[in-house]
PDB file of C-alpha atoms and ligand atoms in Angstrom:
ATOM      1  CA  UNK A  12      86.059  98.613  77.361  1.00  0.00           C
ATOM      2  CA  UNK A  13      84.618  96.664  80.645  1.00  0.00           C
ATOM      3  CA  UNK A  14      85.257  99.010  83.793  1.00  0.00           C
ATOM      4  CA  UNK A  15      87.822  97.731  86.282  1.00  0.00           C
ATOM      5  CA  UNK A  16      86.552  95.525  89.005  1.00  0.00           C
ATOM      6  CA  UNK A  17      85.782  98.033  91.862  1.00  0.00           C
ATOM      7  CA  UNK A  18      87.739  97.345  95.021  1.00  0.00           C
ATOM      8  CA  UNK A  19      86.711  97.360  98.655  1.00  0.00           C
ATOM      9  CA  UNK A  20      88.614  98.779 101.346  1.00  0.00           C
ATOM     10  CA  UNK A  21      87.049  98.158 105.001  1.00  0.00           C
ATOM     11  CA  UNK A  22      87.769 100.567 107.421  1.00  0.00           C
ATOM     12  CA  UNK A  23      88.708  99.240 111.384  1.00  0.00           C
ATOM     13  CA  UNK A  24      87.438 102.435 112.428  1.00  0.00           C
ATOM     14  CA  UNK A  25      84.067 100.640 113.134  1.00  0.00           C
ATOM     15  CA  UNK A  26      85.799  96.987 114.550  1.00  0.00           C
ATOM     16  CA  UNK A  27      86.770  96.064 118.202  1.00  0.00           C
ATOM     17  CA  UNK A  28      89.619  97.916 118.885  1.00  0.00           C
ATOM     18  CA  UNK A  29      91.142  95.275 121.509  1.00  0.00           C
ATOM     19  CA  UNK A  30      90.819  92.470 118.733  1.00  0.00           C
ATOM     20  CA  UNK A  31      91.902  94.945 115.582  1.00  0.00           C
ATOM     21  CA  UNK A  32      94.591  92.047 114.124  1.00  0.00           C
ATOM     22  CA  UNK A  33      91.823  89.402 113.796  1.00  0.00           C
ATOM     23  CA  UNK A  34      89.130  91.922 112.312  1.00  0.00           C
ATOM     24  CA  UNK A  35      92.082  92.823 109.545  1.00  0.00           C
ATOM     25  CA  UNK A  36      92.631  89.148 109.210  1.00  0.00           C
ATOM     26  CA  UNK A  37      88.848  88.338 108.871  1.00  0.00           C
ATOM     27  CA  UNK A  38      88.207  90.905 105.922  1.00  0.00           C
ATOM     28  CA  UNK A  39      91.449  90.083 104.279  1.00  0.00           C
ATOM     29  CA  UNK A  40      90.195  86.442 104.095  1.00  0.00           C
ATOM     30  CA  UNK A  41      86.722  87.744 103.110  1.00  0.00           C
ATOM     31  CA  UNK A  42      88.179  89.532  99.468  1.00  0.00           C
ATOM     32  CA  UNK A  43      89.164  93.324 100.992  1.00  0.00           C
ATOM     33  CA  UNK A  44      91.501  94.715  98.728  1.00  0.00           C
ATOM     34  CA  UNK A  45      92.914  97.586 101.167  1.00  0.00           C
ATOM     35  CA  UNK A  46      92.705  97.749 104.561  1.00  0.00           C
ATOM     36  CA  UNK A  47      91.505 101.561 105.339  1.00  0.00           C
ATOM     37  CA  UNK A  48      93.379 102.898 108.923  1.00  0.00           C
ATOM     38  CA  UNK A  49      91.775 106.226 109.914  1.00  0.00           C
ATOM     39  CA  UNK A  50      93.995 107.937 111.947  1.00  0.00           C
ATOM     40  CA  UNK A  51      92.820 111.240 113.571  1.00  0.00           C
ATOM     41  CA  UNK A  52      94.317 113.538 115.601  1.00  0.00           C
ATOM     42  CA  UNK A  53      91.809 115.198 117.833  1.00  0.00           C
ATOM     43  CA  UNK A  54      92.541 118.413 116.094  1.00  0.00           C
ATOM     44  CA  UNK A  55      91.645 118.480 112.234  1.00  0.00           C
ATOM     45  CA  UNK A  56      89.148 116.240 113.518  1.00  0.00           C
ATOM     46  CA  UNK A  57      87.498 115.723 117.007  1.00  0.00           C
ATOM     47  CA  UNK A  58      88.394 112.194 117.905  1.00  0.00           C
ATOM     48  CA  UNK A  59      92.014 110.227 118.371  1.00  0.00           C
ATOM     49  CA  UNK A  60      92.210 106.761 116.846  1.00  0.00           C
ATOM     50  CA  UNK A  61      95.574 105.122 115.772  1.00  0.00           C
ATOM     51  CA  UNK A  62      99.123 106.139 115.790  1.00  0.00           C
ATOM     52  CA  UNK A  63     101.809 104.433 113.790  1.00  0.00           C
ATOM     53  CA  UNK A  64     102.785 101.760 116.396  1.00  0.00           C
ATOM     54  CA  UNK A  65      99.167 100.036 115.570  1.00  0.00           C
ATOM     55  CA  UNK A  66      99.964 100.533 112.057  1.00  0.00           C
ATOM     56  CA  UNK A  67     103.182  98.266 112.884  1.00  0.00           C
ATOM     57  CA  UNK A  68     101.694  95.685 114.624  1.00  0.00           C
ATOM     58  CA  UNK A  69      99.153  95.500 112.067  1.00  0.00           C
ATOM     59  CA  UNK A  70     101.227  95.111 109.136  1.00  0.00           C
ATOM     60  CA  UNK A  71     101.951  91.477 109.782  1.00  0.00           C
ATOM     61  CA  UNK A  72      97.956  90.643 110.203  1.00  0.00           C
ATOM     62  CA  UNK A  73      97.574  90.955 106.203  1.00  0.00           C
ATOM     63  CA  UNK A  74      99.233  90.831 102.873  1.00  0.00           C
ATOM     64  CA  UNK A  75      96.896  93.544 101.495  1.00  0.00           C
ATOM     65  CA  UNK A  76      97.464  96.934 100.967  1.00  0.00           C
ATOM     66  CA  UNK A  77      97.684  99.235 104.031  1.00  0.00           C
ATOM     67  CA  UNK A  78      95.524 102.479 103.324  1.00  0.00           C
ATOM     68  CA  UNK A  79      96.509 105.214 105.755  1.00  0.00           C
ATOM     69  CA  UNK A  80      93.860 107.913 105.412  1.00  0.00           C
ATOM     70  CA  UNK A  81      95.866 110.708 107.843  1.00  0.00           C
ATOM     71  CA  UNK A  82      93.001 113.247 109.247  1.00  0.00           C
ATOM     72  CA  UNK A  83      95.329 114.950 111.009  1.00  0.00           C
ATOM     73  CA  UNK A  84      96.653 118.708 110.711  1.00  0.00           C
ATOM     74  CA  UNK A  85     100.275 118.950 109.663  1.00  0.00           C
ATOM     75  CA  UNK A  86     100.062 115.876 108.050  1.00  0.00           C
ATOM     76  CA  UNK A  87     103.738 116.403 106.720  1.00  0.00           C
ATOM     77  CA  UNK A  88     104.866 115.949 109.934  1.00  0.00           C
ATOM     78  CA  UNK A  89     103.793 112.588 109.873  1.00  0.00           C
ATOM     79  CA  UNK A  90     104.603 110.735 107.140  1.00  0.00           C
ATOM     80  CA  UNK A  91     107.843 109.152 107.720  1.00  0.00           C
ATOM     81  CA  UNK A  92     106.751 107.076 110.759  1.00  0.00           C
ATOM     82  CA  UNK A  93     103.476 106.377 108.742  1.00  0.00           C
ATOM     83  CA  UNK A  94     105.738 104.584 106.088  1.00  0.00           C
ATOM     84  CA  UNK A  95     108.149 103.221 108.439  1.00  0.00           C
ATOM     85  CA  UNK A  96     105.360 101.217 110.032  1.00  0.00           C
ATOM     86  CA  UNK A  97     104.087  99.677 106.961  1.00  0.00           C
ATOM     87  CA  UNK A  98     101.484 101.927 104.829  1.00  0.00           C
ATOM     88  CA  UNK A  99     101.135 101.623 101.211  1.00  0.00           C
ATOM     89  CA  UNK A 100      98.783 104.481 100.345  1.00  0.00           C
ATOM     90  CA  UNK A 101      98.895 107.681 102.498  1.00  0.00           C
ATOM     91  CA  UNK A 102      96.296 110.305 101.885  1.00  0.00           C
ATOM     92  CA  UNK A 103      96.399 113.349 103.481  1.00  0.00           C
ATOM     93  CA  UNK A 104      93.581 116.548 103.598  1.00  0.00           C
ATOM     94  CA  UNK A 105      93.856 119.097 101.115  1.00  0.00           C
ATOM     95  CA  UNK A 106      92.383 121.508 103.705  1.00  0.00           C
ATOM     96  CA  UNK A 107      95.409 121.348 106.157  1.00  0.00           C
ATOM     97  CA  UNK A 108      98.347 121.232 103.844  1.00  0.00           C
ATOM     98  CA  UNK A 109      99.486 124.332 102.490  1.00  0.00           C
ATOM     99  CA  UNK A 110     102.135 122.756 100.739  1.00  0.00           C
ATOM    100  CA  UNK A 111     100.406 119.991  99.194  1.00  0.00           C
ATOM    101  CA  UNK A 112     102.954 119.332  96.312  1.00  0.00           C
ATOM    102  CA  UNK A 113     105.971 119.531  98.637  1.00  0.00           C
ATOM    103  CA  UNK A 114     103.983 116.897 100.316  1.00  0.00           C
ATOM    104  CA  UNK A 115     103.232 114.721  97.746  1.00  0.00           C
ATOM    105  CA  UNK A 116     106.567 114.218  96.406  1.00  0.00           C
ATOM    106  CA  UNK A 117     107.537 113.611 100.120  1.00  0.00           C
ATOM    107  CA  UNK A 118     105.422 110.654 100.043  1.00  0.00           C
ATOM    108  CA  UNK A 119     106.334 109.279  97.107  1.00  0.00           C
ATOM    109  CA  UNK A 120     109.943 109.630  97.910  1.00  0.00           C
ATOM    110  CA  UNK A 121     108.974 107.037 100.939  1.00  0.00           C
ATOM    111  CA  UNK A 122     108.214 104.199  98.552  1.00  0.00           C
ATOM    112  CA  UNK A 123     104.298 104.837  99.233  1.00  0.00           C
ATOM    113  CA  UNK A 124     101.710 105.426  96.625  1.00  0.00           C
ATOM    114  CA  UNK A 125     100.685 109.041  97.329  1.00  0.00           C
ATOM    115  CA  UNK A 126      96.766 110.865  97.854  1.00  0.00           C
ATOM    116  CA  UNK A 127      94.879 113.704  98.729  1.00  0.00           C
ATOM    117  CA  UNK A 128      91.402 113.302 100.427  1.00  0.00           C
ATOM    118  CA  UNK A 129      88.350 116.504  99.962  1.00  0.00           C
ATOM    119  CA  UNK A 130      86.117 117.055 102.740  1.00  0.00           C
ATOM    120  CA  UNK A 131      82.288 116.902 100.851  1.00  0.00           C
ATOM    121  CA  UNK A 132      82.297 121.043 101.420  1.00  0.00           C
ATOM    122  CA  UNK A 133      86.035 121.339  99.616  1.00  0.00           C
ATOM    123  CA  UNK A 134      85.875 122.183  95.962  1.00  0.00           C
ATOM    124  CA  UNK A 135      87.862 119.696  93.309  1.00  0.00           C
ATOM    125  CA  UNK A 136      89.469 122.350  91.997  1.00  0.00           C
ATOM    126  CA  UNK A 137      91.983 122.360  95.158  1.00  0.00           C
ATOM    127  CA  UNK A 138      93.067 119.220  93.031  1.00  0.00           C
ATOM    128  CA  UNK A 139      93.509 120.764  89.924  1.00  0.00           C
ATOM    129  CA  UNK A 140      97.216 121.523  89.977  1.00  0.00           C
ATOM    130  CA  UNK A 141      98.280 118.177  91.682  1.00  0.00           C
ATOM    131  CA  UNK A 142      96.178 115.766  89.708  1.00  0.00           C
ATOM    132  CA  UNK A 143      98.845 114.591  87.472  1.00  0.00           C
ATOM    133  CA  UNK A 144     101.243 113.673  90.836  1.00  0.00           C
ATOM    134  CA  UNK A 145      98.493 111.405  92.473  1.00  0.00           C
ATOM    135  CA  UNK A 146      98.442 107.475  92.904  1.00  0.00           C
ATOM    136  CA  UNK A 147      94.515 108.581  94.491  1.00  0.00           C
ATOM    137  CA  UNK A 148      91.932 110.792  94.979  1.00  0.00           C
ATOM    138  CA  UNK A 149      89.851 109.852  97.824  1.00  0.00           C
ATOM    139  CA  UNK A 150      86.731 112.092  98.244  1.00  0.00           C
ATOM    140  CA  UNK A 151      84.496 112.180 101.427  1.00  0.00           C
ATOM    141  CA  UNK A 152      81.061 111.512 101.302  1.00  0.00           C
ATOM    142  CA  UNK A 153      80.505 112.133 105.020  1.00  0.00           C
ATOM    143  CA  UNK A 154      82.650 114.864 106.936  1.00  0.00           C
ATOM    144  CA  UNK A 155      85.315 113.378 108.470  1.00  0.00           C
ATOM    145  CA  UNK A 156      85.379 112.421 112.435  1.00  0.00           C
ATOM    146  CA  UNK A 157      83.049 109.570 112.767  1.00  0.00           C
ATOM    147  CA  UNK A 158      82.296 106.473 111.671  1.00  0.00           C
ATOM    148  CA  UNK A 159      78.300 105.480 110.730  1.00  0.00           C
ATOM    149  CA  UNK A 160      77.173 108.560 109.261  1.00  0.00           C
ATOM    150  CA  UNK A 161      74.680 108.592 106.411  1.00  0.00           C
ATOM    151  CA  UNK A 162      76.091 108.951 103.247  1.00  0.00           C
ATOM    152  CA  UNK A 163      76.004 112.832 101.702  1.00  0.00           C
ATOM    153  CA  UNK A 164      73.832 112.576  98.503  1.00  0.00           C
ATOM    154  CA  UNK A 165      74.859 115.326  96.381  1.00  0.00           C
ATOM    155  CA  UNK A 166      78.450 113.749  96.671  1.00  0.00           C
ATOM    156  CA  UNK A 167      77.267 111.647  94.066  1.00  0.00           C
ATOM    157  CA  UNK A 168      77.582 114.301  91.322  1.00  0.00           C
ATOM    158  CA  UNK A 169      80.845 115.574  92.784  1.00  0.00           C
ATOM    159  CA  UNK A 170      82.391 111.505  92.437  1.00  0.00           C
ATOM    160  CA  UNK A 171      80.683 111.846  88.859  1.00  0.00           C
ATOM    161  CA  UNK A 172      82.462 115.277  87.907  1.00  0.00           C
ATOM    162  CA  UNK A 173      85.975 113.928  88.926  1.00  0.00           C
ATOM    163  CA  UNK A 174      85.481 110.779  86.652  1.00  0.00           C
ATOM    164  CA  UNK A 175      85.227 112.623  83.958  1.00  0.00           C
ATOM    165  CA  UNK A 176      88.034 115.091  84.975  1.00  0.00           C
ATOM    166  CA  UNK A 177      90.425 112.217  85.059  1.00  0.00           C
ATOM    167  CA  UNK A 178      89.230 110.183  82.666  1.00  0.00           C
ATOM    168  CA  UNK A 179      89.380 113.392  80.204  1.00  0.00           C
ATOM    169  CA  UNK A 180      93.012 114.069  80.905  1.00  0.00           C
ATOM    170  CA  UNK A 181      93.647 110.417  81.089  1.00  0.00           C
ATOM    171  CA  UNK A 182      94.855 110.171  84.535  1.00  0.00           C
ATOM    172  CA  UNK A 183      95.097 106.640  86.356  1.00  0.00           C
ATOM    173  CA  UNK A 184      94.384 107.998  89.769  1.00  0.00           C
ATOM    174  CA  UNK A 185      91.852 105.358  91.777  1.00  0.00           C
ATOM    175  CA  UNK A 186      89.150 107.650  92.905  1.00  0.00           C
ATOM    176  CA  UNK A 187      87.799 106.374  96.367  1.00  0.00           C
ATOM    177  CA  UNK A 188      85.008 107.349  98.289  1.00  0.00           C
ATOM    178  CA  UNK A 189      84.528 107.223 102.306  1.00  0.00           C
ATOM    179  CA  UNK A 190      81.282 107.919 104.444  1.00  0.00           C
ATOM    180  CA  UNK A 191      78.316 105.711 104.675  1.00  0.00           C
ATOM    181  CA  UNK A 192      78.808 103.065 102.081  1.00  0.00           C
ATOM    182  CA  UNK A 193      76.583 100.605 101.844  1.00  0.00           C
ATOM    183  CA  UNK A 194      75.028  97.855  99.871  1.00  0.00           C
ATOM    184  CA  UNK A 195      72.113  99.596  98.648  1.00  0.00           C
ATOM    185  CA  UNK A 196      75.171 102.982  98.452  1.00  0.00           C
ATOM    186  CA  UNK A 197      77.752 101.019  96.657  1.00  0.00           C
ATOM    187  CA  UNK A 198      76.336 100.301  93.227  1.00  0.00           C
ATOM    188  CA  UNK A 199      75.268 104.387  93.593  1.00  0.00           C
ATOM    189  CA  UNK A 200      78.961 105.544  94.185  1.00  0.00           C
ATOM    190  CA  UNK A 201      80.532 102.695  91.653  1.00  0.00           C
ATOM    191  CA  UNK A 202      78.250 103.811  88.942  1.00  0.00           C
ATOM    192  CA  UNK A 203      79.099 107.577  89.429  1.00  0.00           C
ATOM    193  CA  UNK A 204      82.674 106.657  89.134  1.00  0.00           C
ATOM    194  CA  UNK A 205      84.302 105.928  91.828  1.00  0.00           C
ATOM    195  CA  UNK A 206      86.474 102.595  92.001  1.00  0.00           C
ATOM    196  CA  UNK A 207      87.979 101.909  95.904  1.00  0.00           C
ATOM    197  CA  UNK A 208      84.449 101.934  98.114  1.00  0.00           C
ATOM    198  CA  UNK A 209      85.772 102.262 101.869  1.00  0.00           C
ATOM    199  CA  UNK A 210      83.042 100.431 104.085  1.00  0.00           C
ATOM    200  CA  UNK A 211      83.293 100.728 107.904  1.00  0.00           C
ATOM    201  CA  UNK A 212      80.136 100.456 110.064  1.00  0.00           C
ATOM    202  CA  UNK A 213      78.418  98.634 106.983  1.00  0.00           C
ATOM    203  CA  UNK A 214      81.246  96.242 107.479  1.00  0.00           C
ATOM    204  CA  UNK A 215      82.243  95.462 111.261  1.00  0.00           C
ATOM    205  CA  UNK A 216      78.653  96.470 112.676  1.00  0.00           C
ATOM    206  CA  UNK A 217      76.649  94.245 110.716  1.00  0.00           C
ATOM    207  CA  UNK A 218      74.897  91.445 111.914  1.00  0.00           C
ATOM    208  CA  UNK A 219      75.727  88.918 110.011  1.00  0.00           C
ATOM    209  CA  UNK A 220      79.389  89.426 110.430  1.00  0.00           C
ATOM    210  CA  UNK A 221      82.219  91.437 108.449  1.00  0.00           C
ATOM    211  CA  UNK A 222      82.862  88.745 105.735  1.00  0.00           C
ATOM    212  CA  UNK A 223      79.097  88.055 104.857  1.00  0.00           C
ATOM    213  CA  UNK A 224      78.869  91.967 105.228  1.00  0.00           C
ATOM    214  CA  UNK A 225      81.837  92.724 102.735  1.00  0.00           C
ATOM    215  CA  UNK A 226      80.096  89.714 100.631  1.00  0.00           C
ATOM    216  CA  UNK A 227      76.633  91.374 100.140  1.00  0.00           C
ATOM    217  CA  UNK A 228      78.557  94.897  99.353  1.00  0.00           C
ATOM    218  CA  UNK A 229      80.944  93.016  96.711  1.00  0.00           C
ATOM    219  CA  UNK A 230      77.307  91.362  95.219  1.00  0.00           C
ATOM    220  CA  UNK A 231      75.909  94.852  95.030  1.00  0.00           C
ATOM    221  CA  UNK A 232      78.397  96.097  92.618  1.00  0.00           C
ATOM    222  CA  UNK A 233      79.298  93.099  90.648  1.00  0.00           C
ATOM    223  CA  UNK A 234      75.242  93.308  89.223  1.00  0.00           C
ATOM    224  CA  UNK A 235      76.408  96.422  87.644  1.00  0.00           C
TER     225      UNK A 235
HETATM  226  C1  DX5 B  13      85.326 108.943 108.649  1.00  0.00           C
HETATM  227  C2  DX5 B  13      86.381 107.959 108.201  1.00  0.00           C
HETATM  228  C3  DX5 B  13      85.819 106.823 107.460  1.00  0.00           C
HETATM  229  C4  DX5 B  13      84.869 105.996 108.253  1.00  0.00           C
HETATM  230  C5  DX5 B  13      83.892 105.418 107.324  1.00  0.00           C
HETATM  231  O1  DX5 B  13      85.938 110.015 109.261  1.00  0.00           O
HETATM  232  O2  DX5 B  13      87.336 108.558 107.365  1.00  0.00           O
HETATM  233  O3  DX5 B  13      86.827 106.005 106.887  1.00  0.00           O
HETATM  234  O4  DX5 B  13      85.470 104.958 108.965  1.00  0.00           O
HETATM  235  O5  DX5 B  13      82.996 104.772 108.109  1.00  0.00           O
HETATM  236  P1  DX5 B  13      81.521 104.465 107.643  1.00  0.00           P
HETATM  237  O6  DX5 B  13      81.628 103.513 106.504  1.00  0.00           O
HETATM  238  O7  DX5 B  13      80.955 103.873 108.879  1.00  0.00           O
HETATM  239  O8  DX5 B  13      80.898 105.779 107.252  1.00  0.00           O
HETATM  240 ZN1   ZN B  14      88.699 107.128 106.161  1.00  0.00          ZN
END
């Protein structure tokens, strides 16, 4: 069976901040599939970055799918504003929800496809009993904070173990990775298993420009 085309979700973490409509614009004319929205909390993680009213005024800058990765503690706290401003996907940190299932459903009962994101040191068994509930995984392959950080080798065994997991138990879950994709990464993390490749500083840093950018990382894993 031919794998599923893999997707590509750049993240804005790493565009201009005052111009964050026309960066979304420019990759969502370039091919993106998702639009990744980091939004951290200066807590769970050290920096602050976007709040729901920038999710809002986003929303009318693309048709694509708004991915809200949430690094923030409490996360349940936060979802109904999330969803009221437009995501599609919300993922929220294993490591600072206690009641992950409770979560979950609380999600889902928002009309938005539900996941849980693993820091590279959290095991994948703190998936193991919500598997079957989620729309994604999305695994870390950096820690979270920061965008431009080199990509965490040995993740590349721990994207390769959940492939199998799911594909064993024959779970449709998109497994996507974040931290330090890049061309020469992609085709790496693809092969491994993973199927959503978030792309920030490889994206909105490069020198030739986000769309040739998201171009060369869409060529690297189409010669798969
Ligand atoms: C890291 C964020 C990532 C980040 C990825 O905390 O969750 O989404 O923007 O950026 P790069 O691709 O630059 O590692
Ligand atoms: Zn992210």
């Amino acid at each position: 069976m031919a794998e599923p085309r893999i997707k590509l979700a750049p993240s804005i973490l790493s565009a201009d901040f005052s111009r964050l409509g026309e960066a979304v614009a420019e990759v969502t004319r370039a091919g993106a599939d998702y639009i990744h929205i980091d939004v951290m909390d200066g807590h769970f993680v050290p920096n602050i970055t976007i709040g729901a009213p920038v999710v809002a005024s986003l929303r009318p800058h693309t048709h694509l799918p708004l991915d809200v990765h949430l690094m923030v503690d409490s996360p349940e706290r936060h979802l109904e504003p999330f969803a009221a401003a437009g995501a599609d996907i919300i993922t929220i940190h294993a490591e600072v929800c206690p009641h992950l299932h409770r979560a979950l459903q609380s999600i889902k009962k928002l009309g938005v496809r539900a996941g849980v994101c693993l820091n590279p040191g959290t095991p994948l068994a703190a998936l193991n009993e919500v598997l079957p509930e989620l729309d994604l995984v999305l695994l870390m392959t950096v820690n979270p904070g920061y965008g431009g950080q080199p990509f965490i080798e040995p993740m590349l065994d721990k994207i390769a173990r959940l492939r199998r997991q799911l594909d064993e138990a024959g779970l449709g879950a998109e497994l996507e990775v974040d931290g330090g994709i890049t061309a020469e990464v992609a085709p790496r993390a693809a092969r491994a298993g993973a199927r959503v490749l978030v792309a920030g500083a490889a994206v909105f840093n490069a020198e030739v420009g986000p769309a040739e950018a998201l171009n060369r990382i869409r060529a690297s894993v189409e010669k798969l």
